[in-house]
GROMACS .gro file of C-alpha atoms in nm:
model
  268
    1UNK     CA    1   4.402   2.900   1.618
    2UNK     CA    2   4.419   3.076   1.271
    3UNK     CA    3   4.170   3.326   1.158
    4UNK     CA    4   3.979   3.103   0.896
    5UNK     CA    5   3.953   2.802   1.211
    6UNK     CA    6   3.828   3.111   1.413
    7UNK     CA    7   3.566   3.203   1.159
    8UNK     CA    8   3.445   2.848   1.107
    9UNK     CA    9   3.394   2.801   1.521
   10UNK     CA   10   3.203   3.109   1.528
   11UNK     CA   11   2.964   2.945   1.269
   12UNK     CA   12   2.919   2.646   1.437
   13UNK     CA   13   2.866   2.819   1.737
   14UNK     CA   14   2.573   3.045   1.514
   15UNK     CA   15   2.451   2.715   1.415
   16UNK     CA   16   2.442   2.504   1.657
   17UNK     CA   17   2.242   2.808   1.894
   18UNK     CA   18   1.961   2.907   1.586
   19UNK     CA   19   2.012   2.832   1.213
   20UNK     CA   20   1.932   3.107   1.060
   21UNK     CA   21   1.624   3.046   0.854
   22UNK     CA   22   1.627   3.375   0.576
   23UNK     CA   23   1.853   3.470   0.337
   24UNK     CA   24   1.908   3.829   0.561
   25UNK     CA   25   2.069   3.607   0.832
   26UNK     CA   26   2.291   3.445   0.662
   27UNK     CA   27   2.457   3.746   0.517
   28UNK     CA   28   2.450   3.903   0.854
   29UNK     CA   29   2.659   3.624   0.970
   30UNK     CA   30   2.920   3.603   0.637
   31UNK     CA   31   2.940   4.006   0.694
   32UNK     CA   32   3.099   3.928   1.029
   33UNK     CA   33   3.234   3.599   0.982
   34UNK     CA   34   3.382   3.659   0.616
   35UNK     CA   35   3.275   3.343   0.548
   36UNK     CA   36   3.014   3.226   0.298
   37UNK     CA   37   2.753   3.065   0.566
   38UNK     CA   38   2.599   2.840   0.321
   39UNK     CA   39   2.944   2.652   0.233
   40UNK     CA   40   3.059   2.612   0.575
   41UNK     CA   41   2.740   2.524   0.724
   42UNK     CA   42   2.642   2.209   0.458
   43UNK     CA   43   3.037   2.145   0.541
   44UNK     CA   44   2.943   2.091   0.966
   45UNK     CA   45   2.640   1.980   0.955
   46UNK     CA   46   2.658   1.693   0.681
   47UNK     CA   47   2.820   1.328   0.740
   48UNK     CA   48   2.817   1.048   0.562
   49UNK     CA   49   2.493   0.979   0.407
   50UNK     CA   50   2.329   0.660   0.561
   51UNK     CA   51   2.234   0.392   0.235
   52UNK     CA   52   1.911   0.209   0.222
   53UNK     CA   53   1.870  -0.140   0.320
   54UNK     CA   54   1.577  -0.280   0.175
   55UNK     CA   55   1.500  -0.622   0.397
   56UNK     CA   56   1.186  -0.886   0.394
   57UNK     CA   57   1.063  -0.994   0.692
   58UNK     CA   58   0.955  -1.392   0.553
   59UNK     CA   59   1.264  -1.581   0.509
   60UNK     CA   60   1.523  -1.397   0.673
   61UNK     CA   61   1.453  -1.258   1.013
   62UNK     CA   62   1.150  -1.556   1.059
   63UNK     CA   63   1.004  -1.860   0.905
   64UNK     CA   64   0.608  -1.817   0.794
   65UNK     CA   65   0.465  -2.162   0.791
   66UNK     CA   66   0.103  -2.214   0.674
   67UNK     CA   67  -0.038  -2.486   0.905
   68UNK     CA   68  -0.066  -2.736   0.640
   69UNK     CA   69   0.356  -2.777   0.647
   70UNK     CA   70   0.333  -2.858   1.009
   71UNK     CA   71   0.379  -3.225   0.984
   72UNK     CA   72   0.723  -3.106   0.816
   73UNK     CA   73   0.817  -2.913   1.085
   74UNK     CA   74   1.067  -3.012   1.413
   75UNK     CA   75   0.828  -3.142   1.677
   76UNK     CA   76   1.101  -3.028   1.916
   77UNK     CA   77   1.015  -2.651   1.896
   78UNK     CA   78   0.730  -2.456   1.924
   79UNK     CA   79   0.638  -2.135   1.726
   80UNK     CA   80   0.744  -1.797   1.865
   81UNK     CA   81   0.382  -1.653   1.754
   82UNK     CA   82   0.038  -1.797   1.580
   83UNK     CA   83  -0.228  -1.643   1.415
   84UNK     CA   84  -0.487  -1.763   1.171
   85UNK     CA   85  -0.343  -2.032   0.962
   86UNK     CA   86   0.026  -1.943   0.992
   87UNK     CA   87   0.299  -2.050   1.251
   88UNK     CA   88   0.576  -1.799   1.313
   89UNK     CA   89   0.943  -1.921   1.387
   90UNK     CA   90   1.229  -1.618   1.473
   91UNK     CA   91   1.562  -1.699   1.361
   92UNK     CA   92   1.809  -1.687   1.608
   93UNK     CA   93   1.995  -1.320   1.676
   94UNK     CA   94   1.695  -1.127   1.441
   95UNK     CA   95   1.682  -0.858   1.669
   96UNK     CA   96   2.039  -0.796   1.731
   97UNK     CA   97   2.065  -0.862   1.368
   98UNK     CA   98   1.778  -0.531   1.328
   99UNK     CA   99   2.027  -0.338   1.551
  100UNK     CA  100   2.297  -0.402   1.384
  101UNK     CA  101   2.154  -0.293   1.064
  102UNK     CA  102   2.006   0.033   1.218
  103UNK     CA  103   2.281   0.121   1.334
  104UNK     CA  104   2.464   0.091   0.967
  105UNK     CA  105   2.181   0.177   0.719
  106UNK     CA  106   1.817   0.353   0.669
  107UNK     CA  107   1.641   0.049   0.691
  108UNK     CA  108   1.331  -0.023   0.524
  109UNK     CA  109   1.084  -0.359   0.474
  110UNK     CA  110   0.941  -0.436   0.203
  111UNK     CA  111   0.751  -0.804   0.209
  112UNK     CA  112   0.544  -0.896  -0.045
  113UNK     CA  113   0.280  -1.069   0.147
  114UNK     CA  114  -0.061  -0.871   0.235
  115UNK     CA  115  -0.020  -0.618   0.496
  116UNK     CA  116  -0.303  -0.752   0.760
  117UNK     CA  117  -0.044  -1.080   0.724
  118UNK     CA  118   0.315  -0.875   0.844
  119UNK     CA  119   0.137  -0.624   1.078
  120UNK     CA  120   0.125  -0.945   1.377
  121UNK     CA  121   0.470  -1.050   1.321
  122UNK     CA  122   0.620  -0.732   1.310
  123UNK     CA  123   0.447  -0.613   1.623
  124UNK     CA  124   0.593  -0.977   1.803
  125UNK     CA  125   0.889  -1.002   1.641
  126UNK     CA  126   1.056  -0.588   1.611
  127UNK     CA  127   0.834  -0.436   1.915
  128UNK     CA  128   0.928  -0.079   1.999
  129UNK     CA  129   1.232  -0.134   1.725
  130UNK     CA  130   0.982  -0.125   1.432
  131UNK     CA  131   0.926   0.242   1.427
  132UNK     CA  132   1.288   0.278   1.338
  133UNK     CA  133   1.191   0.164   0.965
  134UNK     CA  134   1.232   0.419   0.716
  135UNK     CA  135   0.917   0.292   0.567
  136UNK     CA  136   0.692  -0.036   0.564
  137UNK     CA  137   0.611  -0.168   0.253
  138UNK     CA  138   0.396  -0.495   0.150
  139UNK     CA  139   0.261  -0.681  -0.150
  140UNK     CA  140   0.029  -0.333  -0.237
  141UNK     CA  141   0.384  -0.200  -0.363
  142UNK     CA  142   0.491  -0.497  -0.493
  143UNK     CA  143   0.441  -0.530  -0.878
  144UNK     CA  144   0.222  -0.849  -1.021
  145UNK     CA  145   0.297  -0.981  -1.277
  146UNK     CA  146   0.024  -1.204  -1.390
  147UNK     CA  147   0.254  -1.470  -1.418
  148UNK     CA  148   0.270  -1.757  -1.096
  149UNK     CA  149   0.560  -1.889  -0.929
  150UNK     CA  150   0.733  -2.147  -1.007
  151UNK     CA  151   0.741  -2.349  -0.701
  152UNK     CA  152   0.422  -2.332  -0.652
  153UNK     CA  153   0.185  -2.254  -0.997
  154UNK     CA  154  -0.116  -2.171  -0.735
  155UNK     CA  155   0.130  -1.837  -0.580
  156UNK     CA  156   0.122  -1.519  -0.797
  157UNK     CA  157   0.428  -1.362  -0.871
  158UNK     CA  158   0.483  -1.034  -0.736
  159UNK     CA  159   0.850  -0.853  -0.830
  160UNK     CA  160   0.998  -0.506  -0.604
  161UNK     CA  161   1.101  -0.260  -0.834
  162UNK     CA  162   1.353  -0.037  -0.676
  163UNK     CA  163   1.213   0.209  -0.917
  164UNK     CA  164   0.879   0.201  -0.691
  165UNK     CA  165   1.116   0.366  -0.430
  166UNK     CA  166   1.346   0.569  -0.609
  167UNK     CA  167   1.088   0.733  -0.859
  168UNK     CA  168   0.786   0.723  -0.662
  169UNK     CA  169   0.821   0.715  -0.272
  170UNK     CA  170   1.145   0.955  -0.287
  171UNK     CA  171   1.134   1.121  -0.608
  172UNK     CA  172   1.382   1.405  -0.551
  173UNK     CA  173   1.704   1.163  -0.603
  174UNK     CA  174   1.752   1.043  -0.247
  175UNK     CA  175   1.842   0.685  -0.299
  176UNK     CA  176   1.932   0.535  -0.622
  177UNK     CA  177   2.117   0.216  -0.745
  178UNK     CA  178   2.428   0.392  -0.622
  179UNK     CA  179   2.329   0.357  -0.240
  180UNK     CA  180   2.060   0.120  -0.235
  181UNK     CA  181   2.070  -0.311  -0.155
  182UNK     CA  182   1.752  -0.462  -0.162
  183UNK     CA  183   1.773  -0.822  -0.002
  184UNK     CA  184   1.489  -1.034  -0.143
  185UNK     CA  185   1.447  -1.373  -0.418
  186UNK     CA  186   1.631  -1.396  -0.746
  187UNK     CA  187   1.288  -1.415  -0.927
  188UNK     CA  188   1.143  -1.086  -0.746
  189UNK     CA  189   1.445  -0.814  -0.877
  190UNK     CA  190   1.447  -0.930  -1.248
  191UNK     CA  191   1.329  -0.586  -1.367
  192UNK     CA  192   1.601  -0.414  -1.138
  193UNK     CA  193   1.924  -0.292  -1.258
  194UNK     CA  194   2.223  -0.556  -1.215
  195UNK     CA  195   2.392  -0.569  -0.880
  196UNK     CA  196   2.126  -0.374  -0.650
  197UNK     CA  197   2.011  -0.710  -0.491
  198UNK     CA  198   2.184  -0.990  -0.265
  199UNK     CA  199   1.962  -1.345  -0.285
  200UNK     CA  200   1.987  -1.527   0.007
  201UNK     CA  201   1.853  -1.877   0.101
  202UNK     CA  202   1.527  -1.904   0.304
  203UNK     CA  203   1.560  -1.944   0.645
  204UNK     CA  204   1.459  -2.314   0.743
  205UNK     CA  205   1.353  -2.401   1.061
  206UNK     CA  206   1.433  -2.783   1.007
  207UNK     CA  207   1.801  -2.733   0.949
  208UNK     CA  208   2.091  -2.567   1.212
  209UNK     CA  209   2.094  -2.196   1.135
  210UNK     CA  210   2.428  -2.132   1.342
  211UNK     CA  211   2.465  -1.786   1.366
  212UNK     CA  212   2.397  -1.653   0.966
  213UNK     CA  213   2.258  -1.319   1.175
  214UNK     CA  214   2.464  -1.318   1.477
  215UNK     CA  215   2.777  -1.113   1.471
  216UNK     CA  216   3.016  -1.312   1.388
  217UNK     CA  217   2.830  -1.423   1.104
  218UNK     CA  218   2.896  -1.344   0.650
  219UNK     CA  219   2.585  -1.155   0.651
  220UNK     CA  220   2.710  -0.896   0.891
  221UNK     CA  221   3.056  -0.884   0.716
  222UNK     CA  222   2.937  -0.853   0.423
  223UNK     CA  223   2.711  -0.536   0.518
  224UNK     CA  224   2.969  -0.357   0.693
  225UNK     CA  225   3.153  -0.325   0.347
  226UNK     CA  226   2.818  -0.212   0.173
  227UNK     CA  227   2.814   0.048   0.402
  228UNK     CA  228   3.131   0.167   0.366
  229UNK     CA  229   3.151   0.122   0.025
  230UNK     CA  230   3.137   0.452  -0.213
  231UNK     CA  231   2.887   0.275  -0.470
  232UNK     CA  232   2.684  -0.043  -0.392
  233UNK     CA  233   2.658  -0.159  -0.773
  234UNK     CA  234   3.019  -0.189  -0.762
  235UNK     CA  235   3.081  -0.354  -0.411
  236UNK     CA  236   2.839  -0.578  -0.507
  237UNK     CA  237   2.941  -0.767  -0.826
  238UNK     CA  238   3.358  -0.774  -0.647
  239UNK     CA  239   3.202  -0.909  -0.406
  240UNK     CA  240   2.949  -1.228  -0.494
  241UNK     CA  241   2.739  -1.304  -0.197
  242UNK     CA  242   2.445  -1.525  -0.170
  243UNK     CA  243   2.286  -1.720  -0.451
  244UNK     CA  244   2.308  -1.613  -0.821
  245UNK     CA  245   2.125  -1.345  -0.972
  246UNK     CA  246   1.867  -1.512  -1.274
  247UNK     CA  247   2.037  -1.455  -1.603
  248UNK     CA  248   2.073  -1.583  -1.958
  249UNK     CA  249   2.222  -1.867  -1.766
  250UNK     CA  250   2.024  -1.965  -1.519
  251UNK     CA  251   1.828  -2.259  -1.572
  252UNK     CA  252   1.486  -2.100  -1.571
  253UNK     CA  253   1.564  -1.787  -1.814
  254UNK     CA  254   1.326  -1.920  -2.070
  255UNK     CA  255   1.010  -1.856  -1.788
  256UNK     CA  256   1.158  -1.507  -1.665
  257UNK     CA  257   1.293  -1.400  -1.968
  258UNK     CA  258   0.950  -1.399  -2.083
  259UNK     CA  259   0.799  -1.167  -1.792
  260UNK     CA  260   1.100  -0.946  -1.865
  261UNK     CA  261   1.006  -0.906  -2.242
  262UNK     CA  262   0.665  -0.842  -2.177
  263UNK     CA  263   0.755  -0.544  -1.911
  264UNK     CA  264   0.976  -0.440  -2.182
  265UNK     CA  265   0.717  -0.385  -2.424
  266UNK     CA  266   0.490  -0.229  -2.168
  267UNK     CA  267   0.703   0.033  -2.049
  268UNK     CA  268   0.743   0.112  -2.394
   0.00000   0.00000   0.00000
């Protein structure tokens, strides 16, 4: 072993018993070490940063169906969960699908219905796994935008700035466009900076789901190179997944581009 491996186990072995928590300590330890404690120790005791994933909870780990659609729905299988007016249907693998991201990412949910509306689901559909969020978000975070959807004019539209979490809920430069993917609709990341967001179609009970979640599915794929990617603008436009973000091309831009305008002007 070679003197500077030496020095570097004997700081380990410092750290690993009591880190020292004053400035006193650590130059008691790099007087007998030689070596400068607060190098070595940010070198042993940091890994690879985990990157936020930013999921919903409607439309890709289960189907919420207001009672009204259940005429619509396959009379062949029954809701996992019901409360009020809504019918809940889990998609098939969503909890080893939740592992899986775990595992991989800090994982946060953000939906952008009303909290008293996810708190049921969540509890029935994550269990014990949901305290393993990084955070909870709902439709308080979400901005509105005064303007409706438009597939269905009676639905407000509500967007998720990333900015919410990257200025506001961890404003010392934890997570930034560099290492954050926010899964949600094209319509609700227009005010986000390109490439942040995948937009991926809404899980339908009606049609075979085969295994989108499971493990040998795109989805998963497609994660394990965000997480191993350096920057997750960059992974993310080489490689297109999901359905198109809404830009000057998209069929719609004359409705969105108008929302985007008026944030413009209002941030101004």
């Amino acid at each position: 072993m070679s003197a500077e491996e030496s020095k570097i186990k004997n700081v380990a072995v410092a750290s690993s018993i009591d880190t020292p928590s004053s400035e006193e300590e650590k130059e008691e330890i790099k007087s007998e070490t030689g070596t400068d404690l607060g190098f070595s120790l940010d070198i042993l005791s940091l890994g690879p940063k985990k990157k936020l994933l930013v999921i919903p909870l409607g439309g890709l780990i289960v189907r919420r169906a207001h009672v009204r659609e259940r005429f619509t729905l396959p009379k062949n299988r029954r809701p996992n969960l019901s409360y009020g007016k809504f019918m809940i249907y889990k998609r098939r693998y969503c909890e080893g699908f939740l592992k899986f991201c775990f595992e991989r990412f800090e994982v946060g949910l953000w939906s952008s219905a009303m909290e008293h509306n996810i708190q049921a689901v969540l509890n029935h559909v994550t269990g014990d796994v949901k305290t393993k969020f990084l955070f909870t978000m709902d439709q308080k975070e979400c901005t509105d935008t005064g303007f409706t959807c438009l597939k269905n004019k009676n639905k407000p539209l509500f967007l998720k700035q990333l900015k919410y979490i990257w200025e506001k809920k961890y404003p010392n430069g934890e997570y930034s466009a560099s290492n954050t993917l926010l899964i949600t609709d094209p319509e609700k990341a227009i005010l986000n900076p390109p490439n942040t967001a995948i937009f991926l179609k809404e899980y339908d009970v009606k049609k075979k789901d085969g295994d989108f979640l499971g493990p040998d599915g795109e989805l998963r794929a497609f994660l394990d190179g965000v997480a191993e990617a350096k920057d997750v603008q960059s992974y993310v436009k080489e490689h297109p997944f999901g359905e198109p973000a809404i830009t000057p091309s998209h069929s719609d831009w004359d409705y969105y581009s108008k929302i985007i305008r008026f944030f413009d002007k209002k941030d101004k």
